[in-house]
Amino acid sequence: MSPENSVGLVTPQRVRFDTPLTLKSGAVLPGFELAYESYGTLNADRSNAVLVCHALAGSHHVAGFYADDRENIGWWDNLVGPGKPLDTHRFFVIGVNNLGGCYGSTGPLSIKPETGKRYGADFPLVTVEDWVAAQARLADHLGIDTWAAVLGGSLGGMQALEWSLQFPDRIRHAMVIASAPKLSAQNIAFNEVARQAIISDPDFHGGHYAEHGVLPTRGLRLARMVGHITYLSDSQMAEKFGRQLRHGEHKFSYDVDFEIESYLRYQGNKFAAFFDANTYLMMTKALDYFDPAYAYAGHLPSALARAKARFFVASFSTDWRFAPARSREIVFALLQNGLRVVYAEIDCDAGHDSFLLDDQHYHALLRAYLENIAV
Amino acid sequence: MSPENSVGLVTPQRVRFDTPLTLKSGAVLPGFELAYESYGTLNADRSNAVLVCHALAGSHHVAGFYADDRENIGWWDNLVGPGKPLDTHRFFVIGVNNLGGCYGSTGPLSIKPETGKRYGADFPLVTVEDWVAAQARLADHLGIDTWAAVLGGSLGGMQALEWSLQFPDRIRHAMVIASAPKLSAQNIAFNEVARQAIISDPDFHGGHYAEHGVLPTRGLRLARMVGHITYLSDSQMAEKFGRQLRHGEHKFSYDVDFEIESYLRYQGNKFAAFFDANTYLMMTKALDYFDPAYAYAGHLPSALARAKARFFVASFSTDWRFAPARSREIVFALLQNGLRVVYAEIDCDAGHDSFLLDDQHYHALLRAYLENIAV
């Protein structure tokens, strides 16, 4: 990474909110903290702020690196920086760890004031709506009345869409990438397998593993493995791994035979070593529950009628988790409301994870769209 | 079930083979038993025998029911019976539990002669090739020199294909349904998740759970859940379950919210209550390993050059586990060898499991093809 196109050293910040937050479930959080990072400078008009929302396993660390951990580069660093498509010369970019996360915001790993112990399974389920409500408090704190744009991929895209519905006057552009207006039965089914893997791990202890001094890493590992399959495309897996053998021959055992097995085990182990199981469970539920049309008898155009933002919607040809057809549902509903929307279906072999890559056409589109946002 | 179209009461049989069988892995089974059933009557010419090969969780109980368990109807009863597409008035039909199975054939649940204990994890890995070799012994025992047809769906279709290669002169028609010439990386990935779910279950004990008096039901349950998702189509799941709520509202807990969750848990629990984990592991490995083109540098037409049978190949439009393109690979390779092949791509909403259903067009095709097999 050269100094010209990196935001460079960044320092995460935390802010505490002491006004109670009533969650969609009815539970009330008496107060909470959010971890966030910012890149670029808020202009005098406060008109150049962009919120980047993270997906299932993401965090507030969107770009740059840390002084004490220079290898820990932000998850969307290829997009955000000086001269990059989301140009920090022009925009003031915020990354935030969602409420319930495990990277510093208040969540299951936090100490519950009443007990002096970690919340664990006692942390209430939070939803996409709750995340946006919490992010709005952060915007208030930062003096940002209106976001120039809110953007995100996958679950992050759902937050961008929700911003346009919950705070139609506080968002000028909603950028919804590799997302869907709600999960399909198959999407929920994969999430349920992941949850059951965690919950049925004997080390889960009903979510109170911290008190038992153990971690449900077996379950978390399986959850990540099955999730990972759905992030990649069949064709990309075929190209990257195919039927390549790890040891040049069939082992006739349950050790690794094929490279794809090795890859999945590695991804599962890596993830299980640091991610919090309760947060993972909650994130999958937030995905399952998101359904703005639910209150409108399933009619998405009615649900989106209150949006005022302009929209950028993008999908990827080989994404079978949130296939292009799911993005088109959003586009059609927006158009039925006479809203302005740019829609791109991008040919990219990398499946759902394409939104994280710097595919040339994809980034050119993002750059062109973002350049046209007035600040 | 009316008496006219059921094979009625059936009685499983067992046969023991005492000549050692050298498996593809190099391991030698000193002897083994196979459980099988037969329906219809072998004709004087012994020319009307049909072998039905089972898939991952199947058994020799293909049709009819048992005197002491009349609800236990064979898994392909809709296909096999008097007047049905595989007509037991004309054909002598054999169902066999594969070597390594858990329904009566020698497998991990059997007693290892040397130790007097169950084989458990000591049972050697068997392959599709080994199954066919074992089935050939059954054919010898029954006095069947040549099968009129060998048929099966999914993993069963791989056995039908393997019969045409290992014993080209002993099979007149190979009927390969909802199958593939080898697994893709994605197919292997799903199998690996299932295996890791079982192997990482603390009750697995390296496959020797029987000695510990426990069963790795948690792992087996997860394995079945993830497998089940791949057996159904996205569209069928949407139609059958969609986002239907079990209790009419979001529970904001990890209990069942959506009907699809309830369904998957039910399927997982049901399966884990009776299926043997070591057999499941082995079956997935047999799937992963099957690759007749492997010895021909990946060139399938070369691998199929020794086949002499006529082929019936069928795939289903919504099967994403073994998509139509996978069947077409087989068809093209057969055609390049000048072999006769009937190929059907059937519009059916039920995904991979379509091969088990009595879809009208599918069964009409099977009936027409089978009626034209001379006996």
PDB file of N, CA and C in Angstrom, chain B residues 30-112:
ATOM      1  N   PRO B  30     -12.357 -59.632   4.478  1.00  0.00           N
ATOM      2  CA  PRO B  30     -12.274 -61.100   4.355  1.00  0.00           C
ATOM      3  C   PRO B  30     -13.584 -61.710   3.868  1.00  0.00           C
ATOM      4  N   GLY B  31     -14.678 -61.084   4.149  1.00  0.00           N
ATOM      5  CA  GLY B  31     -15.987 -61.537   3.702  1.00  0.00           C
ATOM      6  C   GLY B  31     -16.991 -60.476   4.074  1.00  0.00           C
ATOM      7  N   PHE B  32     -18.186 -60.597   3.562  1.00  0.00           N
ATOM      8  CA  PHE B  32     -19.201 -59.580   3.870  1.00  0.00           C
ATOM      9  C   PHE B  32     -20.586 -60.122   3.562  1.00  0.00           C
ATOM     10  N   GLU B  33     -21.572 -59.468   4.134  1.00  0.00           N
ATOM     11  CA  GLU B  33     -22.960 -59.796   3.847  1.00  0.00           C
ATOM     12  C   GLU B  33     -23.634 -58.621   3.159  1.00  0.00           C
ATOM     13  N   LEU B  34     -24.578 -58.927   2.300  1.00  0.00           N
ATOM     14  CA  LEU B  34     -25.407 -57.883   1.703  1.00  0.00           C
ATOM     15  C   LEU B  34     -26.867 -58.156   2.025  1.00  0.00           C
ATOM     16  N   ALA B  35     -27.570 -57.120   2.415  1.00  0.00           N
ATOM     17  CA  ALA B  35     -29.022 -57.206   2.580  1.00  0.00           C
ATOM     18  C   ALA B  35     -29.659 -56.776   1.272  1.00  0.00           C
ATOM     19  N   TYR B  36     -30.662 -57.511   0.854  1.00  0.00           N
ATOM     20  CA  TYR B  36     -31.317 -57.126  -0.395  1.00  0.00           C
ATOM     21  C   TYR B  36     -32.787 -57.514  -0.367  1.00  0.00           C
ATOM     22  N   GLU B  37     -33.529 -56.987  -1.327  1.00  0.00           N
ATOM     23  CA  GLU B  37     -34.920 -57.373  -1.530  1.00  0.00           C
ATOM     24  C   GLU B  37     -35.108 -57.620  -3.006  1.00  0.00           C
ATOM     25  N   SER B  38     -36.105 -58.425  -3.339  1.00  0.00           N
ATOM     26  CA  SER B  38     -36.430 -58.617  -4.749  1.00  0.00           C
ATOM     27  C   SER B  38     -37.940 -58.529  -4.934  1.00  0.00           C
ATOM     28  N   TYR B  39     -38.314 -58.059  -6.116  1.00  0.00           N
ATOM     29  CA  TYR B  39     -39.722 -57.885  -6.457  1.00  0.00           C
ATOM     30  C   TYR B  39     -39.908 -58.428  -7.876  1.00  0.00           C
ATOM     31  N   GLY B  40     -40.987 -59.163  -8.085  1.00  0.00           N
ATOM     32  CA  GLY B  40     -41.193 -59.780  -9.396  1.00  0.00           C
ATOM     33  C   GLY B  40     -40.462 -61.116  -9.460  1.00  0.00           C
ATOM     34  N   THR B  41     -40.402 -61.684 -10.650  1.00  0.00           N
ATOM     35  CA  THR B  41     -39.865 -63.040 -10.809  1.00  0.00           C
ATOM     36  C   THR B  41     -38.810 -63.047 -11.900  1.00  0.00           C
ATOM     37  N   LEU B  42     -37.710 -63.711 -11.607  1.00  0.00           N
ATOM     38  CA  LEU B  42     -36.668 -63.863 -12.634  1.00  0.00           C
ATOM     39  C   LEU B  42     -37.212 -64.806 -13.708  1.00  0.00           C
ATOM     40  N   ASN B  43     -37.133 -64.391 -14.957  1.00  0.00           N
ATOM     41  CA  ASN B  43     -37.680 -65.246 -16.030  1.00  0.00           C
ATOM     42  C   ASN B  43     -36.702 -66.365 -16.388  1.00  0.00           C
ATOM     43  N   ALA B  44     -37.167 -67.270 -17.226  1.00  0.00           N
ATOM     44  CA  ALA B  44     -36.371 -68.461 -17.548  1.00  0.00           C
ATOM     45  C   ALA B  44     -35.046 -68.097 -18.201  1.00  0.00           C
ATOM     46  N   ASP B  45     -35.066 -67.055 -19.023  1.00  0.00           N
ATOM     47  CA  ASP B  45     -33.836 -66.604 -19.692  1.00  0.00           C
ATOM     48  C   ASP B  45     -32.910 -65.822 -18.769  1.00  0.00           C
ATOM     49  N   ARG B  46     -33.400 -65.510 -17.586  1.00  0.00           N
ATOM     50  CA  ARG B  46     -32.656 -64.644 -16.644  1.00  0.00           C
ATOM     51  C   ARG B  46     -32.288 -63.313 -17.319  1.00  0.00           C
ATOM     52  N   SER B  47     -33.202 -62.842 -18.106  1.00  0.00           N
ATOM     53  CA  SER B  47     -32.910 -61.620 -18.901  1.00  0.00           C
ATOM     54  C   SER B  47     -33.697 -60.403 -18.424  1.00  0.00           C
ATOM     55  N   ASN B  48     -34.440 -60.559 -17.333  1.00  0.00           N
ATOM     56  CA  ASN B  48     -35.327 -59.449 -16.934  1.00  0.00           C
ATOM     57  C   ASN B  48     -34.946 -58.833 -15.580  1.00  0.00           C
ATOM     58  N   ALA B  49     -33.676 -59.020 -15.185  1.00  0.00           N
ATOM     59  CA  ALA B  49     -33.273 -58.513 -13.868  1.00  0.00           C
ATOM     60  C   ALA B  49     -32.858 -57.046 -13.942  1.00  0.00           C
ATOM     61  N   VAL B  50     -33.335 -56.276 -12.985  1.00  0.00           N
ATOM     62  CA  VAL B  50     -33.009 -54.844 -12.907  1.00  0.00           C
ATOM     63  C   VAL B  50     -32.475 -54.548 -11.506  1.00  0.00           C
ATOM     64  N   LEU B  51     -31.356 -53.888 -11.452  1.00  0.00           N
ATOM     65  CA  LEU B  51     -30.779 -53.501 -10.161  1.00  0.00           C
ATOM     66  C   LEU B  51     -31.086 -52.032  -9.899  1.00  0.00           C
ATOM     67  N   VAL B  52     -31.644 -51.758  -8.734  1.00  0.00           N
ATOM     68  CA  VAL B  52     -31.896 -50.378  -8.313  1.00  0.00           C
ATOM     69  C   VAL B  52     -30.861 -50.006  -7.251  1.00  0.00           C
ATOM     70  N   CYS B  53     -30.066 -49.001  -7.535  1.00  0.00           N
ATOM     71  CA  CYS B  53     -28.996 -48.588  -6.618  1.00  0.00           C
ATOM     72  C   CYS B  53     -29.468 -47.398  -5.787  1.00  0.00           C
ATOM     73  N   HIS B  54     -29.130 -47.433  -4.515  1.00  0.00           N
ATOM     74  CA  HIS B  54     -29.628 -46.354  -3.661  1.00  0.00           C
ATOM     75  C   HIS B  54     -28.628 -45.207  -3.540  1.00  0.00           C
ATOM     76  N   ALA B  55     -29.168 -44.076  -3.096  1.00  0.00           N
ATOM     77  CA  ALA B  55     -28.350 -42.874  -2.903  1.00  0.00           C
ATOM     78  C   ALA B  55     -27.890 -42.811  -1.454  1.00  0.00           C
ATOM     79  N   LEU B  56     -27.521 -41.646  -1.032  1.00  0.00           N
ATOM     80  CA  LEU B  56     -26.814 -41.493   0.235  1.00  0.00           C
ATOM     81  C   LEU B  56     -27.499 -42.165   1.408  1.00  0.00           C
ATOM     82  N   ALA B  57     -28.774 -41.899   1.604  1.00  0.00           N
ATOM     83  CA  ALA B  57     -29.442 -42.404   2.805  1.00  0.00           C
ATOM     84  C   ALA B  57     -30.417 -43.527   2.504  1.00  0.00           C
ATOM     85  N   GLY B  58     -30.325 -44.083   1.316  1.00  0.00           N
ATOM     86  CA  GLY B  58     -31.275 -45.118   0.914  1.00  0.00           C
ATOM     87  C   GLY B  58     -30.905 -46.492   1.436  1.00  0.00           C
ATOM     88  N   SER B  59     -31.674 -47.475   0.991  1.00  0.00           N
ATOM     89  CA  SER B  59     -31.479 -48.843   1.455  1.00  0.00           C
ATOM     90  C   SER B  59     -31.948 -49.808   0.379  1.00  0.00           C
ATOM     91  N   HIS B  60     -31.920 -51.098   0.731  1.00  0.00           N
ATOM     92  CA  HIS B  60     -32.434 -52.144  -0.153  1.00  0.00           C
ATOM     93  C   HIS B  60     -33.959 -52.147  -0.196  1.00  0.00           C
ATOM     94  N   HIS B  61     -34.595 -51.392   0.692  1.00  0.00           N
ATOM     95  CA  HIS B  61     -36.057 -51.416   0.748  1.00  0.00           C
ATOM     96  C   HIS B  61     -36.632 -50.414  -0.248  1.00  0.00           C
ATOM     97  N   VAL B  62     -36.694 -50.866  -1.503  1.00  0.00           N
ATOM     98  CA  VAL B  62     -37.076 -50.001  -2.612  1.00  0.00           C
ATOM     99  C   VAL B  62     -38.592 -49.905  -2.750  1.00  0.00           C
ATOM    100  N   ALA B  63     -39.276 -51.034  -2.530  1.00  0.00           N
ATOM    101  CA  ALA B  63     -40.732 -51.047  -2.768  1.00  0.00           C
ATOM    102  C   ALA B  63     -41.425 -51.935  -1.738  1.00  0.00           C
ATOM    103  N   GLY B  64     -42.745 -51.804  -1.666  1.00  0.00           N
ATOM    104  CA  GLY B  64     -43.540 -52.639  -0.764  1.00  0.00           C
ATOM    105  C   GLY B  64     -43.411 -52.217   0.688  1.00  0.00           C
ATOM    106  N   PHE B  65     -43.848 -53.115   1.570  1.00  0.00           N
ATOM    107  CA  PHE B  65     -43.824 -52.808   3.006  1.00  0.00           C
ATOM    108  C   PHE B  65     -43.603 -54.094   3.774  1.00  0.00           C
ATOM    109  N   TYR B  66     -43.361 -53.944   5.050  1.00  0.00           N
ATOM    110  CA  TYR B  66     -43.038 -55.094   5.888  1.00  0.00           C
ATOM    111  C   TYR B  66     -44.238 -55.526   6.713  1.00  0.00           C
ATOM    112  N   ALA B  67     -44.305 -56.808   6.994  1.00  0.00           N
ATOM    113  CA  ALA B  67     -45.425 -57.354   7.769  1.00  0.00           C
ATOM    114  C   ALA B  67     -45.489 -56.708   9.151  1.00  0.00           C
ATOM    115  N   ASP B  68     -44.331 -56.505   9.745  1.00  0.00           N
ATOM    116  CA  ASP B  68     -44.319 -55.955  11.112  1.00  0.00           C
ATOM    117  C   ASP B  68     -44.184 -54.434  11.121  1.00  0.00           C
ATOM    118  N   ASP B  69     -44.207 -53.800   9.948  1.00  0.00           N
ATOM    119  CA  ASP B  69     -44.072 -52.343   9.893  1.00  0.00           C
ATOM    120  C   ASP B  69     -44.639 -51.876   8.562  1.00  0.00           C
ATOM    121  N   ARG B  70     -45.954 -51.850   8.509  1.00  0.00           N
ATOM    122  CA  ARG B  70     -46.639 -51.582   7.239  1.00  0.00           C
ATOM    123  C   ARG B  70     -46.485 -50.129   6.792  1.00  0.00           C
ATOM    124  N   GLU B  71     -46.085 -49.257   7.701  1.00  0.00           N
ATOM    125  CA  GLU B  71     -45.892 -47.852   7.332  1.00  0.00           C
ATOM    126  C   GLU B  71     -44.547 -47.634   6.653  1.00  0.00           C
ATOM    127  N   ASN B  72     -43.669 -48.597   6.792  1.00  0.00           N
ATOM    128  CA  ASN B  72     -42.326 -48.480   6.231  1.00  0.00           C
ATOM    129  C   ASN B  72     -42.345 -48.905   4.765  1.00  0.00           C
ATOM    130  N   ILE B  73     -42.701 -47.959   3.933  1.00  0.00           N
ATOM    131  CA  ILE B  73     -42.862 -48.222   2.496  1.00  0.00           C
ATOM    132  C   ILE B  73     -41.547 -47.921   1.784  1.00  0.00           C
ATOM    133  N   GLY B  74     -41.205 -48.755   0.809  1.00  0.00           N
ATOM    134  CA  GLY B  74     -39.937 -48.600   0.087  1.00  0.00           C
ATOM    135  C   GLY B  74     -39.766 -47.202  -0.493  1.00  0.00           C
ATOM    136  N   TRP B  75     -38.503 -46.787  -0.596  1.00  0.00           N
ATOM    137  CA  TRP B  75     -38.218 -45.382  -0.937  1.00  0.00           C
ATOM    138  C   TRP B  75     -38.520 -45.056  -2.397  1.00  0.00           C
ATOM    139  N   TRP B  76     -38.632 -46.061  -3.242  1.00  0.00           N
ATOM    140  CA  TRP B  76     -39.003 -45.781  -4.640  1.00  0.00           C
ATOM    141  C   TRP B  76     -40.248 -46.572  -5.018  1.00  0.00           C
ATOM    142  N   ASP B  77     -41.143 -46.697  -4.044  1.00  0.00           N
ATOM    143  CA  ASP B  77     -42.369 -47.457  -4.258  1.00  0.00           C
ATOM    144  C   ASP B  77     -43.221 -46.861  -5.373  1.00  0.00           C
ATOM    145  N   ASN B  78     -43.125 -45.565  -5.587  1.00  0.00           N
ATOM    146  CA  ASN B  78     -43.941 -44.963  -6.663  1.00  0.00           C
ATOM    147  C   ASN B  78     -43.479 -45.396  -8.050  1.00  0.00           C
ATOM    148  N   LEU B  79     -42.277 -45.948  -8.122  1.00  0.00           N
ATOM    149  CA  LEU B  79     -41.718 -46.346  -9.423  1.00  0.00           C
ATOM    150  C   LEU B  79     -41.836 -47.854  -9.681  1.00  0.00           C
ATOM    151  N   VAL B  80     -41.747 -48.638  -8.609  1.00  0.00           N
ATOM    152  CA  VAL B  80     -41.576 -50.089  -8.744  1.00  0.00           C
ATOM    153  C   VAL B  80     -42.816 -50.843  -8.258  1.00  0.00           C
ATOM    154  N   GLY B  81     -43.432 -51.593  -9.138  1.00  0.00           N
ATOM    155  CA  GLY B  81     -44.595 -52.380  -8.751  1.00  0.00           C
ATOM    156  C   GLY B  81     -45.317 -52.874  -9.986  1.00  0.00           C
ATOM    157  N   PRO B  82     -46.328 -53.688  -9.789  1.00  0.00           N
ATOM    158  CA  PRO B  82     -47.090 -54.201 -10.942  1.00  0.00           C
ATOM    159  C   PRO B  82     -47.820 -53.067 -11.650  1.00  0.00           C
ATOM    160  N   GLY B  83     -47.503 -52.887 -12.906  1.00  0.00           N
ATOM    161  CA  GLY B  83     -48.133 -51.820 -13.691  1.00  0.00           C
ATOM    162  C   GLY B  83     -47.465 -50.469 -13.531  1.00  0.00           C
ATOM    163  N   LYS B  84     -46.502 -50.365 -12.642  1.00  0.00           N
ATOM    164  CA  LYS B  84     -45.791 -49.095 -12.477  1.00  0.00           C
ATOM    165  C   LYS B  84     -44.686 -48.984 -13.538  1.00  0.00           C
ATOM    166  N   PRO B  85     -44.055 -47.812 -13.641  1.00  0.00           N
ATOM    167  CA  PRO B  85     -43.045 -47.657 -14.716  1.00  0.00           C
ATOM    168  C   PRO B  85     -41.991 -48.769 -14.709  1.00  0.00           C
ATOM    169  N   LEU B  86     -41.472 -49.108 -13.555  1.00  0.00           N
ATOM    170  CA  LEU B  86     -40.589 -50.275 -13.469  1.00  0.00           C
ATOM    171  C   LEU B  86     -41.485 -51.443 -13.026  1.00  0.00           C
ATOM    172  N   ASP B  87     -42.039 -52.089 -14.049  1.00  0.00           N
ATOM    173  CA  ASP B  87     -43.187 -52.989 -13.876  1.00  0.00           C
ATOM    174  C   ASP B  87     -42.722 -54.371 -13.419  1.00  0.00           C
ATOM    175  N   THR B  88     -43.148 -54.743 -12.215  1.00  0.00           N
ATOM    176  CA  THR B  88     -42.726 -56.040 -11.664  1.00  0.00           C
ATOM    177  C   THR B  88     -43.466 -57.212 -12.316  1.00  0.00           C
ATOM    178  N   HIS B  89     -44.447 -56.950 -13.204  1.00  0.00           N
ATOM    179  CA  HIS B  89     -44.988 -58.019 -14.051  1.00  0.00           C
ATOM    180  C   HIS B  89     -43.951 -58.455 -15.086  1.00  0.00           C
ATOM    181  N   ARG B  90     -43.107 -57.531 -15.488  1.00  0.00           N
ATOM    182  CA  ARG B  90     -42.102 -57.822 -16.534  1.00  0.00           C
ATOM    183  C   ARG B  90     -40.714 -58.034 -15.950  1.00  0.00           C
ATOM    184  N   PHE B  91     -40.383 -57.228 -14.923  1.00  0.00           N
ATOM    185  CA  PHE B  91     -38.990 -57.214 -14.451  1.00  0.00           C
ATOM    186  C   PHE B  91     -38.836 -57.880 -13.082  1.00  0.00           C
ATOM    187  N   PHE B  92     -37.676 -58.428 -12.895  1.00  0.00           N
ATOM    188  CA  PHE B  92     -37.252 -58.948 -11.588  1.00  0.00           C
ATOM    189  C   PHE B  92     -36.324 -57.876 -11.010  1.00  0.00           C
ATOM    190  N   VAL B  93     -36.804 -57.210  -9.991  1.00  0.00           N
ATOM    191  CA  VAL B  93     -36.124 -56.010  -9.511  1.00  0.00           C
ATOM    192  C   VAL B  93     -35.418 -56.299  -8.187  1.00  0.00           C
ATOM    193  N   ILE B  94     -34.179 -55.864  -8.113  1.00  0.00           N
ATOM    194  CA  ILE B  94     -33.364 -56.077  -6.916  1.00  0.00           C
ATOM    195  C   ILE B  94     -33.011 -54.736  -6.289  1.00  0.00           C
ATOM    196  N   GLY B  95     -33.239 -54.643  -5.004  1.00  0.00           N
ATOM    197  CA  GLY B  95     -32.707 -53.522  -4.222  1.00  0.00           C
ATOM    198  C   GLY B  95     -31.659 -54.080  -3.270  1.00  0.00           C
ATOM    199  N   VAL B  96     -30.553 -53.357  -3.108  1.00  0.00           N
ATOM    200  CA  VAL B  96     -29.478 -53.871  -2.251  1.00  0.00           C
ATOM    201  C   VAL B  96     -28.957 -52.739  -1.362  1.00  0.00           C
ATOM    202  N   ASN B  97     -28.720 -53.084  -0.124  1.00  0.00           N
ATOM    203  CA  ASN B  97     -28.065 -52.116   0.767  1.00  0.00           C
ATOM    204  C   ASN B  97     -26.565 -52.193   0.487  1.00  0.00           C
ATOM    205  N   ASN B  98     -25.989 -51.044   0.200  1.00  0.00           N
ATOM    206  CA  ASN B  98     -24.575 -51.045  -0.188  1.00  0.00           C
ATOM    207  C   ASN B  98     -23.665 -51.460   0.952  1.00  0.00           C
ATOM    208  N   LEU B  99     -22.568 -52.028   0.565  1.00  0.00           N
ATOM    209  CA  LEU B  99     -21.498 -52.380   1.499  1.00  0.00           C
ATOM    210  C   LEU B  99     -21.123 -51.133   2.307  1.00  0.00           C
ATOM    211  N   GLY B 100     -21.049 -51.314   3.615  1.00  0.00           N
ATOM    212  CA  GLY B 100     -20.749 -50.162   4.469  1.00  0.00           C
ATOM    213  C   GLY B 100     -22.008 -49.463   4.962  1.00  0.00           C
ATOM    214  N   GLY B 101     -23.168 -49.947   4.495  1.00  0.00           N
ATOM    215  CA  GLY B 101     -24.436 -49.332   4.873  1.00  0.00           C
ATOM    216  C   GLY B 101     -24.819 -49.656   6.316  1.00  0.00           C
ATOM    217  N   CYS B 102     -25.953 -49.113   6.721  1.00  0.00           N
ATOM    218  CA  CYS B 102     -26.391 -49.335   8.104  1.00  0.00           C
ATOM    219  C   CYS B 102     -27.781 -49.935   8.158  1.00  0.00           C
ATOM    220  N   TYR B 103     -28.144 -50.654   7.068  1.00  0.00           N
ATOM    221  CA  TYR B 103     -29.474 -51.264   7.039  1.00  0.00           C
ATOM    222  C   TYR B 103     -29.389 -52.788   6.950  1.00  0.00           C
ATOM    223  N   GLY B 104     -28.264 -53.342   7.263  1.00  0.00           N
ATOM    224  CA  GLY B 104     -28.217 -54.807   7.271  1.00  0.00           C
ATOM    225  C   GLY B 104     -27.016 -55.376   6.537  1.00  0.00           C
ATOM    226  N   SER B 105     -26.465 -54.634   5.586  1.00  0.00           N
ATOM    227  CA  SER B 105     -25.233 -55.095   4.939  1.00  0.00           C
ATOM    228  C   SER B 105     -24.059 -54.862   5.884  1.00  0.00           C
ATOM    229  N   THR B 106     -22.975 -55.582   5.621  1.00  0.00           N
ATOM    230  CA  THR B 106     -21.794 -55.411   6.465  1.00  0.00           C
ATOM    231  C   THR B 106     -21.308 -53.970   6.396  1.00  0.00           C
ATOM    232  N   GLY B 107     -21.089 -53.410   7.564  1.00  0.00           N
ATOM    233  CA  GLY B 107     -20.678 -52.019   7.628  1.00  0.00           C
ATOM    234  C   GLY B 107     -20.166 -51.681   9.011  1.00  0.00           C
ATOM    235  N   PRO B 108     -20.028 -50.412   9.307  1.00  0.00           N
ATOM    236  CA  PRO B 108     -19.474 -49.976  10.603  1.00  0.00           C
ATOM    237  C   PRO B 108     -20.249 -50.512  11.810  1.00  0.00           C
ATOM    238  N   LEU B 109     -21.526 -50.824  11.624  1.00  0.00           N
ATOM    239  CA  LEU B 109     -22.309 -51.349  12.746  1.00  0.00           C
ATOM    240  C   LEU B 109     -22.089 -52.846  12.955  1.00  0.00           C
ATOM    241  N   SER B 110     -21.434 -53.505  11.992  1.00  0.00           N
ATOM    242  CA  SER B 110     -21.230 -54.954  12.085  1.00  0.00           C
ATOM    243  C   SER B 110     -20.123 -55.282  13.072  1.00  0.00           C
ATOM    244  N   ILE B 111     -20.134 -56.532  13.505  1.00  0.00           N
ATOM    245  CA  ILE B 111     -19.101 -56.992  14.434  1.00  0.00           C
ATOM    246  C   ILE B 111     -17.847 -57.364  13.647  1.00  0.00           C
ATOM    247  N   LYS B 112     -16.740 -56.789  14.059  1.00  0.00           N
ATOM    248  CA  LYS B 112     -15.454 -57.108  13.437  1.00  0.00           C
ATOM    249  C   LYS B 112     -14.991 -58.444  14.008  1.00  0.00           C
TER     250      LYS B 112
END
